[in-house]
Coordinates of C-alpha atoms and ligand atoms in Angstrom, one line a residue:
M1 CA 11.5 42.9 -22.6
P2 CA 8.0 41.9 -22.8
S3 CA 6.8 39.4 -20.3
S4 CA 5.6 35.8 -21.5
Q5 CA 2.0 37.0 -21.0
E6 CA 2.4 40.0 -23.2
Q7 CA 4.1 38.1 -26.0
N8 CA 1.0 36.0 -26.2
G9 CA -1.7 36.7 -23.9
S10 CA -4.3 34.2 -24.6
A11 CA -6.7 33.9 -21.7
S12 CA -7.2 30.0 -22.4
R13 CA -3.6 29.2 -21.6
S14 CA -2.7 27.1 -18.9
L15 CA 0.2 28.5 -16.9
V16 CA 2.1 27.4 -13.8
L17 CA 4.9 29.4 -12.5
I18 CA 7.5 28.1 -10.1
K19 CA 9.1 30.7 -8.2
G20 CA 12.2 31.3 -6.4
G21 CA 13.7 27.6 -6.1
R22 CA 16.9 26.1 -7.2
V23 CA 16.6 24.4 -10.4
V24 CA 18.6 21.2 -10.6
N25 CA 19.4 19.0 -13.6
D26 CA 21.9 16.2 -13.6
D27 CA 24.8 18.6 -14.6
C28 CA 24.0 21.9 -13.0
I29 CA 22.0 23.9 -10.5
T30 CA 20.9 27.5 -11.3
E31 CA 18.6 29.8 -9.1
A32 CA 15.7 30.2 -11.6
D33 CA 11.9 30.4 -12.0
V34 CA 10.2 27.7 -14.2
L35 CA 7.2 29.0 -16.3
I36 CA 5.1 26.0 -17.9
E37 CA 2.5 26.7 -20.3
D38 CA 0.1 24.4 -21.9
G39 CA 2.2 21.4 -20.6
L40 CA 5.7 22.6 -21.9
I41 CA 8.5 24.5 -20.1
V42 CA 8.6 27.8 -21.8
E43 CA 11.1 29.9 -19.8
V44 CA 13.8 28.9 -17.1
Q45 CA 15.3 32.2 -15.8
S46 CA 15.4 34.3 -12.7
N47 CA 12.4 36.6 -11.7
I48 CA 10.0 35.6 -14.5
E49 CA 7.2 38.3 -14.5
I50 CA 3.5 37.4 -15.3
R51 CA 1.2 40.7 -15.6
G52 CA -2.5 40.8 -16.0
G53 CA -5.2 38.9 -14.6
E54 CA -4.3 35.6 -16.4
N55 CA -5.5 32.6 -14.6
I56 CA -1.9 31.2 -13.5
E57 CA -1.0 29.0 -10.6
I58 CA 1.9 30.0 -8.6
V59 CA 4.1 27.7 -6.9
D60 CA 6.3 29.2 -4.4
A61 CA 9.6 27.0 -4.2
S62 CA 11.7 29.3 -2.1
G63 CA 14.1 27.2 0.2
K64 CA 13.2 24.2 -2.3
L65 CA 14.6 22.3 -5.0
V66 CA 13.0 22.3 -8.7
I67 CA 13.8 18.8 -10.1
P68 CA 12.5 17.1 -13.2
G69 CA 9.7 14.5 -12.5
G70 CA 11.0 11.2 -11.7
I71 CA 11.3 8.4 -14.1
D72 CA 10.5 4.9 -12.9
P73 CA 11.9 2.5 -15.7
H74 CA 10.3 -1.0 -14.2
V75 CA 6.9 -1.2 -12.9
H76 CA 4.2 -3.8 -13.5
F77 CA 0.7 -2.7 -13.0
Q78 CA -2.1 -5.0 -13.3
L79 CA 0.3 -7.7 -14.5
P80 CA -1.4 -11.2 -14.9
F81 CA 1.1 -13.5 -13.1
M82 CA 1.2 -16.4 -11.0
G83 CA -2.6 -17.2 -11.1
T84 CA -3.6 -13.6 -10.4
H85 CA -2.8 -10.0 -11.3
S86 CA -0.8 -7.3 -9.5
V87 CA -3.3 -5.2 -7.4
D88 CA -2.3 -1.8 -8.4
D89 CA -3.6 -1.2 -11.9
F90 CA -2.6 1.6 -14.2
Y91 CA -4.6 4.0 -12.5
T92 CA -3.6 3.7 -8.7
G93 CA -0.4 2.8 -9.8
T94 CA 0.5 6.0 -11.5
K95 CA -1.3 8.0 -8.9
A96 CA 1.0 6.5 -6.4
A97 CA 4.0 7.3 -8.7
L98 CA 2.9 11.1 -8.9
A99 CA 2.4 11.1 -5.1
G100 CA 6.0 10.1 -4.9
G101 CA 7.3 12.5 -7.3
T102 CA 7.6 10.2 -10.0
T103 CA 5.8 11.7 -13.4
T104 CA 7.0 8.8 -16.0
I105 CA 6.4 5.3 -15.5
I106 CA 7.7 2.2 -17.9
D107 CA 5.9 -0.9 -17.9
F108 CA 6.4 -4.4 -19.5
A109 CA 3.9 -5.8 -22.0
I110 CA 4.5 -9.6 -21.5
P111 CA 2.9 -12.3 -23.8
K112 CA 2.6 -15.7 -22.7
K113 CA 4.7 -18.3 -24.3
G114 CA 3.4 -18.9 -27.9
H115 CA 1.1 -15.4 -27.8
S116 CA 1.6 -12.7 -30.0
H117 CA 4.0 -9.8 -28.8
L118 CA 2.3 -7.4 -31.0
G119 CA -0.9 -8.7 -29.3
A120 CA 0.7 -8.2 -25.7
Y121 CA 1.6 -4.5 -26.8
E122 CA -2.0 -3.7 -27.9
Q123 CA -3.3 -5.3 -24.8
W124 CA -1.0 -3.4 -22.3
R125 CA -1.8 0.0 -24.5
K126 CA -5.7 -1.0 -23.9
W127 CA -5.2 -1.3 -20.2
A128 CA -2.9 1.8 -19.9
D129 CA -4.5 4.3 -22.1
E130 CA -7.8 4.4 -20.3
K131 CA -6.4 4.7 -16.8
V132 CA -2.9 6.2 -16.5
C133 CA -2.5 9.8 -14.8
C134 CA 1.0 10.2 -16.0
D135 CA 2.9 9.5 -19.2
Y136 CA 4.1 6.3 -19.7
G137 CA 6.2 4.1 -22.1
L138 CA 6.4 0.2 -22.6
H139 CA 9.2 -2.4 -22.6
V140 CA 8.1 -5.7 -24.3
A141 CA 9.1 -9.1 -23.2
V142 CA 10.1 -11.8 -25.5
T143 CA 9.3 -15.0 -23.8
W144 CA 9.7 -17.5 -26.7
W145 CA 11.3 -17.4 -30.1
S146 CA 10.3 -17.6 -34.0
D147 CA 10.5 -16.0 -37.1
Q148 CA 7.2 -14.5 -36.4
V149 CA 8.6 -13.3 -33.2
K150 CA 11.6 -11.5 -34.9
A151 CA 8.9 -9.9 -37.3
D152 CA 6.8 -8.7 -34.2
M153 CA 9.8 -7.2 -32.6
E154 CA 10.7 -5.4 -36.0
T155 CA 7.5 -3.9 -36.3
L156 CA 7.3 -2.9 -32.6
V157 CA 10.4 -0.8 -33.2
K158 CA 9.6 0.8 -36.5
E159 CA 5.9 1.3 -35.8
K160 CA 4.8 1.1 -32.2
G161 CA 7.2 3.1 -30.4
I162 CA 9.1 0.3 -28.5
N163 CA 13.0 0.3 -28.1
S164 CA 13.6 -2.2 -25.4
F165 CA 13.0 -5.7 -24.9
K166 CA 13.3 -8.0 -21.9
M167 CA 14.2 -11.6 -21.6
F168 CA 13.8 -13.4 -18.3
M169 CA 16.2 -16.0 -17.4
A170 CA 14.1 -17.3 -14.5
Y171 CA 10.3 -18.5 -14.5
K172 CA 11.2 -21.7 -15.9
D173 CA 8.4 -22.9 -18.3
V174 CA 6.7 -19.7 -17.9
M175 CA 8.7 -17.0 -19.2
Q176 CA 12.3 -18.1 -19.3
V177 CA 14.0 -18.2 -22.4
S178 CA 17.3 -20.4 -23.5
D179 CA 20.6 -19.1 -24.2
S180 CA 20.0 -19.9 -27.9
E181 CA 16.9 -18.1 -27.7
M182 CA 18.7 -15.1 -26.0
I183 CA 21.2 -15.2 -28.6
N184 CA 18.5 -14.8 -31.4
I185 CA 16.7 -12.1 -29.2
M186 CA 19.8 -10.1 -28.8
S187 CA 21.1 -10.1 -32.1
T188 CA 17.8 -8.9 -33.2
C189 CA 17.9 -6.0 -30.9
K190 CA 21.3 -5.4 -32.3
D191 CA 20.1 -5.4 -35.7
I192 CA 17.0 -2.9 -35.0
G193 CA 18.8 -0.5 -32.4
A194 CA 16.9 -2.0 -29.6
L195 CA 18.2 -2.4 -25.7
A196 CA 18.1 -5.8 -24.5
Q197 CA 16.8 -6.3 -20.8
V198 CA 17.4 -9.4 -18.5
H199 CA 16.0 -10.6 -15.6
A200 CA 19.2 -12.4 -14.3
E201 CA 18.7 -15.4 -12.4
N202 CA 19.4 -19.1 -13.4
G203 CA 15.9 -20.5 -13.7
D204 CA 17.0 -24.4 -13.9
V205 CA 18.9 -24.0 -10.8
I206 CA 16.1 -22.1 -9.2
A207 CA 13.6 -24.7 -10.1
E208 CA 15.5 -27.7 -8.8
N209 CA 16.4 -26.0 -5.7
T210 CA 12.5 -25.4 -5.1
R211 CA 11.7 -29.0 -5.6
R212 CA 14.6 -30.1 -2.9
L213 CA 13.6 -27.4 -0.6
L214 CA 9.5 -28.4 -0.9
Q215 CA 10.6 -32.2 -0.4
A216 CA 12.7 -31.2 2.6
G217 CA 9.7 -29.3 4.2
V218 CA 11.0 -25.8 3.9
N219 CA 7.8 -24.5 2.4
G220 CA 7.8 -21.0 3.7
P221 CA 9.0 -17.7 2.5
E222 CA 12.5 -18.2 3.8
G223 CA 12.6 -21.3 1.3
H224 CA 12.1 -18.4 -1.6
A225 CA 15.5 -16.8 -0.6
Q226 CA 17.1 -20.1 -0.2
S227 CA 16.0 -21.4 -3.7
R228 CA 17.8 -18.7 -5.6
P229 CA 20.8 -17.6 -3.6
E230 CA 23.2 -14.6 -4.7
E231 CA 25.3 -16.8 -6.7
V232 CA 22.1 -17.8 -9.1
E233 CA 21.6 -14.0 -9.8
H234 CA 25.6 -13.8 -10.3
E235 CA 26.0 -16.5 -12.6
A236 CA 23.0 -15.4 -14.8
T237 CA 24.1 -11.5 -14.7
V238 CA 27.8 -12.5 -16.0
R239 CA 25.9 -15.2 -18.7
A240 CA 23.9 -12.2 -19.8
I241 CA 26.6 -10.0 -20.2
M242 CA 28.9 -12.4 -22.2
L243 CA 25.9 -13.2 -24.3
A244 CA 25.5 -9.5 -24.8
N245 CA 29.1 -8.8 -25.7
Q246 CA 29.2 -11.9 -28.1
T247 CA 26.2 -10.3 -30.1
N248 CA 27.5 -6.9 -29.6
C249 CA 24.3 -5.7 -28.3
P250 CA 23.7 -3.2 -25.3
L251 CA 22.4 -4.7 -22.2
Y252 CA 20.2 -3.6 -19.3
V253 CA 20.2 -5.4 -16.4
V254 CA 16.9 -4.8 -14.3
H255 CA 16.5 -5.3 -10.6
V256 CA 20.1 -5.8 -9.5
M257 CA 19.7 -7.3 -6.2
S258 CA 23.2 -8.3 -5.1
K259 CA 26.9 -7.2 -4.6
T260 CA 28.3 -9.6 -6.9
S261 CA 26.0 -8.8 -9.5
A262 CA 26.5 -5.2 -9.3
R263 CA 30.1 -5.9 -9.1
A264 CA 30.0 -8.0 -12.4
I265 CA 28.2 -4.9 -14.0
A266 CA 30.8 -2.3 -12.8
D267 CA 33.5 -4.6 -14.2
A268 CA 32.1 -5.0 -17.4
R269 CA 31.5 -1.4 -17.9
R270 CA 35.3 -0.9 -17.2
E271 CA 36.2 -3.2 -19.6
G272 CA 34.4 -1.1 -22.3
R273 CA 31.2 -3.3 -22.6
I274 CA 27.9 -1.6 -22.9
V275 CA 25.8 -2.5 -19.9
F276 CA 23.6 -0.8 -17.4
G277 CA 22.4 -1.7 -14.2
E278 CA 19.3 -0.8 -12.3
P279 CA 18.9 -1.4 -8.6
I280 CA 15.4 -1.0 -7.4
A281 CA 14.1 0.9 -3.9
A282 CA 13.6 -2.3 -2.2
G283 CA 17.3 -3.5 -2.6
L284 CA 18.4 0.0 -1.8
A285 CA 16.2 -0.1 1.6
S286 CA 15.6 -3.3 2.8
D287 CA 17.2 -6.6 3.2
G288 CA 16.5 -10.4 3.2
H289 CA 16.0 -11.2 7.1
H290 CA 12.3 -10.5 6.5
Y291 CA 12.2 -13.9 5.0
Y292 CA 13.0 -15.5 8.4
H293 CA 10.3 -13.3 10.2
Q294 CA 7.6 -15.5 12.4
C295 CA 5.1 -13.9 10.9
W296 CA 3.9 -15.7 7.5
R297 CA 2.1 -12.7 6.0
H298 CA 5.0 -10.4 6.9
A299 CA 7.6 -12.8 5.2
A300 CA 5.7 -13.4 2.4
A301 CA 5.0 -9.7 1.6
H302 CA 8.8 -9.6 0.9
V303 CA 8.9 -12.0 -1.7
L304 CA 10.2 -11.0 -5.0
S305 CA 12.6 -12.1 -7.4
P306 CA 15.6 -11.9 -7.3
P307 CA 15.1 -12.0 -3.6
L308 CA 16.4 -9.4 -1.0
R309 CA 19.8 -10.2 0.2
C310 CA 20.4 -11.2 3.8
E311 CA 24.0 -9.5 4.2
A312 CA 23.5 -6.1 6.1
D313 CA 25.9 -4.0 3.7
T314 CA 24.3 -5.2 0.3
A315 CA 21.8 -2.0 0.3
S316 CA 24.6 0.5 1.0
F317 CA 27.0 -1.3 -1.4
L318 CA 24.4 -1.0 -4.4
M319 CA 23.9 2.8 -3.3
D320 CA 27.8 3.3 -3.4
L321 CA 27.6 2.0 -7.0
L322 CA 24.9 4.1 -8.0
A323 CA 26.4 7.2 -6.7
N324 CA 29.7 6.3 -8.5
G325 CA 28.0 5.8 -11.9
D326 CA 28.5 2.1 -12.0
L327 CA 25.0 1.5 -11.8
Q328 CA 23.0 4.1 -13.7
T329 CA 19.1 4.1 -13.0
T330 CA 16.7 3.2 -10.2
G331 CA 13.3 1.5 -10.7
T332 CA 11.1 -0.3 -8.3
D333 CA 9.5 -3.3 -9.9
H334 CA 6.4 -2.0 -8.4
C335 CA 4.2 -5.2 -8.8
T336 CA 2.0 -5.2 -5.5
F337 CA -0.3 -8.2 -4.4
T338 CA -2.4 -8.1 -1.4
S339 CA -1.9 -10.5 1.6
E340 CA -4.8 -12.5 0.3
Q341 CA -3.1 -13.1 -2.7
K342 CA 0.1 -13.7 -1.3
A343 CA -1.6 -16.5 0.7
M344 CA -2.0 -18.3 -2.5
G345 CA 1.4 -19.6 -1.5
K346 CA 0.7 -20.9 1.9
G347 CA 2.2 -24.4 2.2
D348 CA 4.3 -23.7 -0.8
F349 CA 6.5 -20.7 -1.4
S350 CA 6.8 -21.2 -5.2
K351 CA 3.3 -20.1 -5.4
I352 CA 3.6 -16.9 -3.5
P353 CA 3.0 -14.2 -6.0
N354 CA 6.3 -12.3 -6.6
G355 CA 6.5 -8.7 -5.9
I356 CA 6.8 -5.7 -3.9
N357 CA 5.8 -2.1 -3.8
G358 CA 8.1 1.0 -4.3
V359 CA 6.7 3.4 -6.9
E360 CA 5.8 6.0 -4.2
E361 CA 8.5 5.7 -2.2
R362 CA 11.6 5.4 -4.6
M363 CA 12.3 9.1 -4.9
S364 CA 12.3 9.8 -1.2
I365 CA 14.4 6.4 -0.4
V366 CA 17.1 7.4 -3.0
W367 CA 17.3 10.8 -1.6
H368 CA 17.2 9.5 2.0
K369 CA 19.7 6.8 1.6
G370 CA 21.8 8.5 -1.2
V371 CA 21.8 12.0 -0.4
T372 CA 21.4 12.6 3.3
S373 CA 24.1 10.1 3.7
G374 CA 26.8 12.0 1.9
K375 CA 27.2 9.6 -0.9
M376 CA 25.7 11.3 -3.8
D377 CA 24.5 15.3 -4.4
A378 CA 21.5 16.6 -5.8
C379 CA 22.7 16.5 -9.2
N380 CA 23.5 12.8 -9.0
F381 CA 19.9 12.1 -7.3
V382 CA 18.3 13.9 -10.5
A383 CA 20.5 11.6 -12.8
V384 CA 19.6 8.3 -11.3
T385 CA 16.2 8.8 -10.7
S386 CA 15.4 10.6 -13.9
T387 CA 17.6 11.5 -16.6
N388 CA 19.9 8.6 -17.0
S389 CA 16.5 6.4 -17.6
A390 CA 15.5 9.2 -20.0
K391 CA 18.6 9.2 -21.9
I392 CA 18.8 5.4 -21.9
F393 CA 15.2 4.9 -23.1
N394 CA 15.6 7.8 -25.8
L395 CA 13.1 10.2 -23.7
Y396 CA 15.7 12.8 -23.5
P397 CA 15.2 16.0 -23.2
R398 CA 11.6 15.5 -23.5
K399 CA 11.6 13.8 -20.1
G400 CA 14.6 14.1 -17.5
R401 CA 15.5 17.6 -17.8
I402 CA 14.5 21.2 -17.0
Q403 CA 15.0 23.4 -19.9
V404 CA 12.8 25.3 -22.4
G405 CA 10.8 22.8 -24.6
S406 CA 10.9 19.9 -22.4
D407 CA 7.6 18.5 -20.8
G408 CA 6.1 20.2 -17.8
D409 CA 7.0 17.4 -15.6
V410 CA 8.5 19.3 -12.8
V411 CA 8.9 18.3 -8.7
V412 CA 9.4 20.7 -6.0
W413 CA 11.6 19.0 -3.8
D414 CA 11.9 19.7 0.0
P415 CA 15.4 18.1 0.8
T416 CA 15.1 18.6 4.6
A417 CA 11.2 17.7 5.2
T418 CA 10.6 14.2 6.6
K419 CA 7.8 11.6 6.1
T420 CA 7.2 8.3 7.8
I421 CA 6.1 5.9 5.3
S422 CA 2.7 4.4 6.3
V423 CA 0.5 1.5 4.6
A424 CA -2.3 3.6 6.0
T425 CA -1.3 6.8 3.9
Q426 CA -0.2 5.1 0.7
Q427 CA -1.8 5.5 -2.7
S428 CA -1.4 2.1 -3.5
V429 CA -4.4 -0.2 -2.8
S430 CA -2.2 -3.2 -1.5
D431 CA -2.5 -3.8 2.2
F432 CA 1.1 -3.8 2.8
N433 CA 4.2 -1.7 2.4
I434 CA 7.4 -3.2 2.7
F435 CA 8.8 0.3 4.0
D436 CA 5.9 0.7 6.4
G437 CA 7.2 2.8 9.3
M438 CA 10.5 4.1 7.8
K439 CA 11.1 7.6 8.2
V440 CA 12.7 9.5 5.4
S441 CA 13.9 12.7 4.7
G442 CA 13.6 14.4 1.4
V443 CA 9.7 14.7 0.0
P444 CA 8.1 16.2 -3.0
V445 CA 5.7 18.9 -1.9
C446 CA 4.4 19.8 -5.3
V447 CA 4.5 17.7 -8.4
I448 CA 3.5 19.0 -11.7
A449 CA 2.6 16.6 -14.7
N450 CA 2.1 17.7 -18.2
G451 CA 1.7 21.3 -17.0
R452 CA -0.9 20.4 -14.1
V453 CA -0.5 20.6 -10.4
V454 CA -1.2 17.2 -9.5
V455 CA 0.0 16.8 -6.2
R456 CA 0.3 19.7 -3.5
D457 CA 0.7 19.5 0.3
G458 CA 0.2 15.8 0.3
K459 CA -3.1 15.8 -1.8
V460 CA -3.1 14.0 -5.1
D461 CA -5.2 15.2 -7.7
A462 CA -4.7 12.9 -10.3
V463 CA -7.0 12.6 -13.4
K464 CA -7.5 9.0 -14.9
G465 CA -6.6 8.7 -18.4
S466 CA -4.8 12.1 -18.8
G467 CA -1.5 10.4 -19.3
R468 CA -0.1 9.8 -22.5
F469 CA 2.0 6.9 -24.2
L470 CA 5.4 7.9 -24.9
P471 CA 6.7 6.3 -28.2
T472 CA 10.6 5.8 -28.0
L473 CA 12.8 5.7 -31.0
P474 CA 15.5 3.2 -31.4
Y475 CA 19.4 4.0 -31.6
S476 CA 19.2 5.6 -28.4
A477 CA 22.8 7.7 -28.0
A478 CA 23.3 6.8 -24.6
V479 CA 23.5 3.2 -25.6
Y480 CA 24.1 2.8 -29.1
S481 CA 26.6 5.5 -30.0
R482 CA 29.8 2.9 -29.6
V483 CA 28.2 -0.2 -31.2
S484 CA 29.0 0.5 -34.9
T485 CA 32.6 1.3 -34.0
R486 CA 32.8 -2.0 -31.7
D487 CA 31.6 -3.9 -34.7
Q488 CA 34.5 -2.6 -36.8
V489 CA 37.1 -3.2 -34.3
R490 CA 35.9 -6.8 -33.6
A491 CA 35.3 -7.9 -37.2
W492 CA 36.2 -11.6 -37.6
K493 CA 39.9 -12.2 -38.6
K494 CA 40.3 -14.3 -41.7
V495 CA 44.0 -15.4 -42.6
E496 CA 44.5 -15.9 -46.3
R497 CA 46.7 -18.8 -47.2
S498 CA 48.5 -19.6 -50.1
V499 CA 48.4 -23.4 -49.4
A500 CA 45.1 -24.9 -48.4
Ligands
URP601 O1 9.2 -10.7 -8.0 C1 9.1 -9.9 -9.2 N1 10.3 -9.2 -9.6 N2 7.9 -9.7 -9.6 C2 7.5 -9.0 -11.2 C3 8.1 -9.7 -12.2 C4 9.8 -9.6 -12.4 O2 10.4 -10.6 -12.1 O3 10.3 -8.5 -12.7
ZN602 ZN1 11.9 -9.5 -13.1
ZN603 ZN1 3.9 -9.5 10.7
ZN604 ZN1 10.0 -6.7 -12.9

């Protein structure tokens, strides 16, 4: 058999050969080498031989796992929010992603109420295209409703590569949409084959609790947690699931932070509803006691919505559901603000910019908390950190799989190496890391994005603007395969009566 090089031997080809590792996909593990040529995986088999003096980069993966690059379906880079903008932009954010073994991110274009959704999409594309170091996709948040918004949603799906729309049930008067708006948005998603996403918290309750807490003098970060207790998230999750069921629209619940919400999603799935749930790195590895920390800066750094929960077993419960397939993906909601930005909320917790880090830490956290704990195996790990997101957002098998024809986004993963997460060594330009000091086992030793080695031995060699926008098509099979049958089964029933 001629080798790859003999078959087509142009000296200008870019070749990366990963040798001697165990290739892990979500459904199988094989001992194989992986050859990447000009950004695409071209061979996956044992003992790939390349002869001649071609310029080939060899990566030794013996004793290591070779996994599909991670996909973080939930980040907010340079997000204009709460009077400032998140400090990691599309350059530092994607650099951080790569450092942690994530080679695809999906951000959210979010228009202000009354502003154009197409305009927001174009703005985010402009911000991202010039800075991204890895491939990226976009969700679009629908923050208000009109016939024009409906038309824009259709254009975004048909012409702009968008297949998911997010609704905020919180952030009253800013991004929150009402139930009737949600019904319109979900119905439109269903008509055009898009996935509806929700930030599930009851914004009206939060607004009232915030007013009362501030009136009572509870103005520190602990007020943030108390303004939005678990049932506030749970109620909105259940309501979103009900609205999605009534419109027969598939639903994806972002940042599932509480046991009751996670259970609601799991129960709904068992009843046959088309619902997906995404816990985030922070919720899988931290908890709400930080809001009661003496140090204001420390407490404020943990402010995100929904908040971390105080019950000590929430994180392990979320991991159990992830491992069992009740929850499907892991995101981060990476949306970082410096201590100075967080200080905008000194004296009024409701003005602390909401957001935390995680894009660099997610993969190691999921391995550490999920695999080394014995809850999931390496295939489950690949599923929840990469493949399931690729399937749900219709990027599969281009992303989320190591096979011939897929993109050359591959991570050499050392399952036993350890790392202590540190704000001093992070790629994020924020001055805080909510996981600082945490020792994790399972680290990426080499990261290849689009066929280029971008991380090796802890050194990140990312190129600004080298990532590509990933247009996503509607009617993802993982999401929509049951929808039309469900429509037929659930058709309205009319009784024909002979007497009126
Ligand atoms: O606190 C958060 N989650 N900040 C980012 C915006 C959002 O709600 O996802
Ligand atoms: Zn949110
Ligand atoms: Zn502190
Ligand atoms: Zn978010």
